Amino acid sequence: MLQIVPETPAVHAAAIETLFDATFGPGHFAKTAERLREFSRSLPEISRVAVLDGEVIGVCRVWPLTVGEGRTRALFYGPVAVAPSHQGSRLGLSITGEALEAGEKAGWPAAILIGAPAYFGEIGFIVTPKHQLSFPGPQDQARVMVRNLAGDASQLAGRVTAA
């Protein structure tokens, strides 16, 4: 039976790293998004893991961020990964959706995600205007998206940094 649960690092961490390697390959550490994650800690209580018969088959990790000179709080959603054997099932949207609900319930104002607009647009993410958000490295602005949680994501503007 498939379950989507909060991440328990002691139980899930090794399997999640194996899933990231299988999904993205070793090059995923070179991405700009990793610059945000390397100086932060994920939020296991908001992150979600898909477990099928005891095996981790999907994950949406969530990280605290600040944006702009006012250091507005936001959550960074990703990486979102689904085991190759379960891709195409829309599981990534289900996992991310549950993580979004957790972020909203915890009172976080907004979510940021770097991904495919056609896919993540289905759960309320919208592409930001070009250069509204800047990252610690090159980023395809057409893939930078935000979504309201307990606040207004349209207010996010400026440099995105680890919390």
Short mmCIF file of C-alpha atoms in Angstrom, two decimals:
data_model
loop_
_atom_site.label_atom_id
_atom_site.label_comp_id
_atom_site.label_asym_id
_atom_site.label_seq_id
_atom_site.Cartn_x
_atom_site.Cartn_y
_atom_site.Cartn_z
CA MET A 1 0.00 0.00 0.00
CA LEU A 2 1.30 3.45 -0.95
CA GLN A 3 1.73 5.94 1.87
CA ILE A 4 2.83 9.58 1.73
CA VAL A 5 4.36 10.48 5.07
CA PRO A 6 6.53 13.17 6.67
CA GLU A 7 10.22 12.45 6.27
CA THR A 8 11.90 10.66 9.16
CA PRO A 9 15.61 11.29 8.52
CA ALA A 10 16.85 8.29 10.53
CA VAL A 11 14.60 6.02 8.47
CA HIS A 12 14.48 7.67 5.04
CA ALA A 13 17.72 9.65 4.48
CA ALA A 14 19.84 6.94 2.83
CA ALA A 15 16.99 5.79 0.58
CA ILE A 16 16.27 9.38 -0.46
CA GLU A 17 19.90 9.97 -1.48
CA THR A 18 19.85 6.73 -3.48
CA LEU A 19 16.63 7.89 -5.17
CA PHE A 20 18.17 11.29 -6.03
CA ASP A 21 21.18 9.55 -7.61
CA ALA A 22 18.93 7.19 -9.61
CA THR A 23 16.67 10.03 -10.74
CA PHE A 24 19.10 12.91 -11.36
CA GLY A 25 22.53 11.27 -11.58
CA PRO A 26 25.66 12.56 -9.87
CA GLY A 27 25.44 15.92 -11.67
CA HIS A 28 22.57 17.13 -9.50
CA PHE A 29 25.05 18.54 -6.97
CA ALA A 30 26.22 21.09 -9.56
CA LYS A 31 22.81 22.75 -9.95
CA THR A 32 22.15 26.27 -8.66
CA ALA A 33 19.41 24.94 -6.37
CA GLU A 34 22.08 22.96 -4.52
CA ARG A 35 23.76 26.26 -3.55
CA LEU A 36 20.62 27.06 -1.54
CA ARG A 37 20.47 23.64 0.07
CA GLU A 38 24.14 23.26 1.00
CA PHE A 39 23.93 25.95 3.71
CA SER A 40 20.54 24.91 5.05
CA ARG A 41 18.74 22.00 6.62
CA SER A 42 15.59 20.52 5.17
CA LEU A 43 12.38 20.55 7.17
CA PRO A 44 11.45 16.87 7.64
CA GLU A 45 8.13 17.77 9.24
CA ILE A 46 7.06 19.49 6.00
CA SER A 47 8.96 17.30 3.50
CA ARG A 48 7.03 14.29 2.22
CA VAL A 49 8.12 10.78 1.25
CA ALA A 50 6.17 8.21 -0.78
CA VAL A 51 6.67 4.70 0.57
CA LEU A 52 5.41 1.56 -1.18
CA ASP A 53 5.81 -1.77 0.62
CA GLY A 54 8.59 -0.31 2.75
CA GLU A 55 10.51 1.17 -0.21
CA VAL A 56 10.98 4.93 -0.76
CA ILE A 57 9.71 5.62 -4.29
CA GLY A 58 9.26 9.38 -4.15
CA VAL A 59 10.20 12.49 -2.21
CA CYS A 60 9.62 16.22 -2.03
CA ARG A 61 12.19 17.83 0.23
CA VAL A 62 11.42 21.28 1.62
CA TRP A 63 13.90 23.94 2.77
CA PRO A 64 13.55 27.32 4.54
CA LEU A 65 14.64 30.39 2.56
CA THR A 66 14.67 34.13 2.83
CA VAL A 67 14.00 36.47 -0.07
CA GLY A 68 15.08 40.06 -0.65
CA GLU A 69 16.43 42.74 1.62
CA GLY A 70 13.49 42.33 3.98
CA ARG A 71 14.44 38.66 4.35
CA THR A 72 10.88 37.48 3.71
CA ARG A 73 10.44 33.86 4.77
CA ALA A 74 9.56 31.26 2.14
CA LEU A 75 9.89 27.54 1.53
CA PHE A 76 11.88 26.00 -1.30
CA TYR A 77 10.27 22.83 -2.66
CA GLY A 78 12.69 20.38 -4.21
CA PRO A 79 14.17 18.25 -5.27
CA VAL A 80 11.06 16.35 -6.19
CA ALA A 81 12.04 12.85 -7.27
CA VAL A 82 10.11 9.73 -8.24
CA ALA A 83 11.67 6.33 -8.85
CA PRO A 84 11.99 5.61 -12.58
CA SER A 85 9.66 2.63 -12.17
CA HIS A 86 6.86 4.96 -10.97
CA GLN A 87 7.37 8.01 -13.17
CA GLY A 88 4.40 9.07 -15.27
CA SER A 89 1.98 8.23 -12.46
CA ARG A 90 1.67 11.85 -11.25
CA LEU A 91 3.10 10.74 -7.92
CA GLY A 92 5.41 13.78 -7.87
CA LEU A 93 2.37 16.07 -7.86
CA SER A 94 0.73 14.11 -5.04
CA ILE A 95 3.85 14.21 -2.86
CA THR A 96 4.44 17.91 -3.55
CA GLY A 97 0.77 18.70 -2.91
CA GLU A 98 0.91 17.10 0.51
CA ALA A 99 4.13 18.97 1.32
CA LEU A 100 2.43 22.24 0.25
CA GLU A 101 -0.46 21.53 2.62
CA ALA A 102 2.02 20.93 5.45
CA GLY A 103 3.83 24.21 4.69
CA GLU A 104 0.58 26.15 4.67
CA LYS A 105 -0.60 24.56 7.94
CA ALA A 106 2.75 25.48 9.52
CA GLY A 107 2.10 29.14 8.59
CA TRP A 108 4.77 29.64 5.92
CA PRO A 109 3.71 32.45 3.58
CA ALA A 110 4.93 31.21 0.20
CA ALA A 111 6.56 28.43 -1.80
CA ILE A 112 9.31 28.64 -4.43
CA LEU A 113 10.07 25.84 -6.86
CA ILE A 114 12.32 25.43 -9.89
CA GLY A 115 10.73 23.04 -12.33
CA ALA A 116 8.48 22.42 -15.30
CA PRO A 117 5.64 24.98 -15.43
CA ALA A 118 3.28 22.66 -17.33
CA TYR A 119 3.65 20.03 -14.60
CA PHE A 120 3.77 22.08 -11.39
CA GLY A 121 1.26 24.61 -12.70
CA GLU A 122 -1.36 21.94 -12.10
CA ILE A 123 -0.95 22.41 -8.34
CA GLY A 124 -0.96 26.19 -8.35
CA PHE A 125 2.61 27.23 -9.11
CA ILE A 126 3.02 30.20 -11.46
CA VAL A 127 6.13 31.39 -13.27
CA THR A 128 7.56 34.59 -11.81
CA PRO A 129 8.27 37.63 -13.95
CA LYS A 130 11.83 37.54 -15.30
CA HIS A 131 14.40 38.63 -12.68
CA GLN A 132 11.84 39.00 -9.86
CA LEU A 133 13.85 36.39 -7.96
CA SER A 134 17.60 35.94 -8.26
CA PHE A 135 19.59 32.91 -7.21
CA PRO A 136 23.20 32.21 -6.17
CA GLY A 137 24.12 31.06 -9.67
CA PRO A 138 22.60 30.83 -13.13
CA GLN A 139 18.96 29.85 -13.33
CA ASP A 140 16.51 29.42 -16.19
CA GLN A 141 13.99 32.13 -15.29
CA ALA A 142 11.24 30.33 -17.23
CA ARG A 143 11.36 27.54 -14.60
CA VAL A 144 11.24 29.74 -11.46
CA MET A 145 7.79 29.47 -9.92
CA VAL A 146 5.97 30.55 -6.76
CA ARG A 147 2.76 29.63 -5.00
CA ASN A 148 0.80 31.11 -2.13
CA LEU A 149 0.77 29.16 1.11
CA ALA A 150 -0.44 31.09 4.18
CA GLY A 151 0.51 34.42 2.55
CA ASP A 152 1.01 36.16 -0.78
CA ALA A 153 3.79 34.76 -2.99
CA SER A 154 3.51 37.69 -5.40
CA GLN A 155 5.27 39.81 -2.76
CA LEU A 156 8.49 37.80 -3.09
CA ALA A 157 11.21 39.77 -4.85
CA GLY A 158 14.98 39.92 -4.70
CA ARG A 159 17.85 37.61 -3.87
CA VAL A 160 16.92 34.10 -2.69
CA THR A 161 19.20 32.82 0.09
CA ALA A 162 19.33 29.99 2.59
CA ALA A 163 17.57 30.88 5.83
#
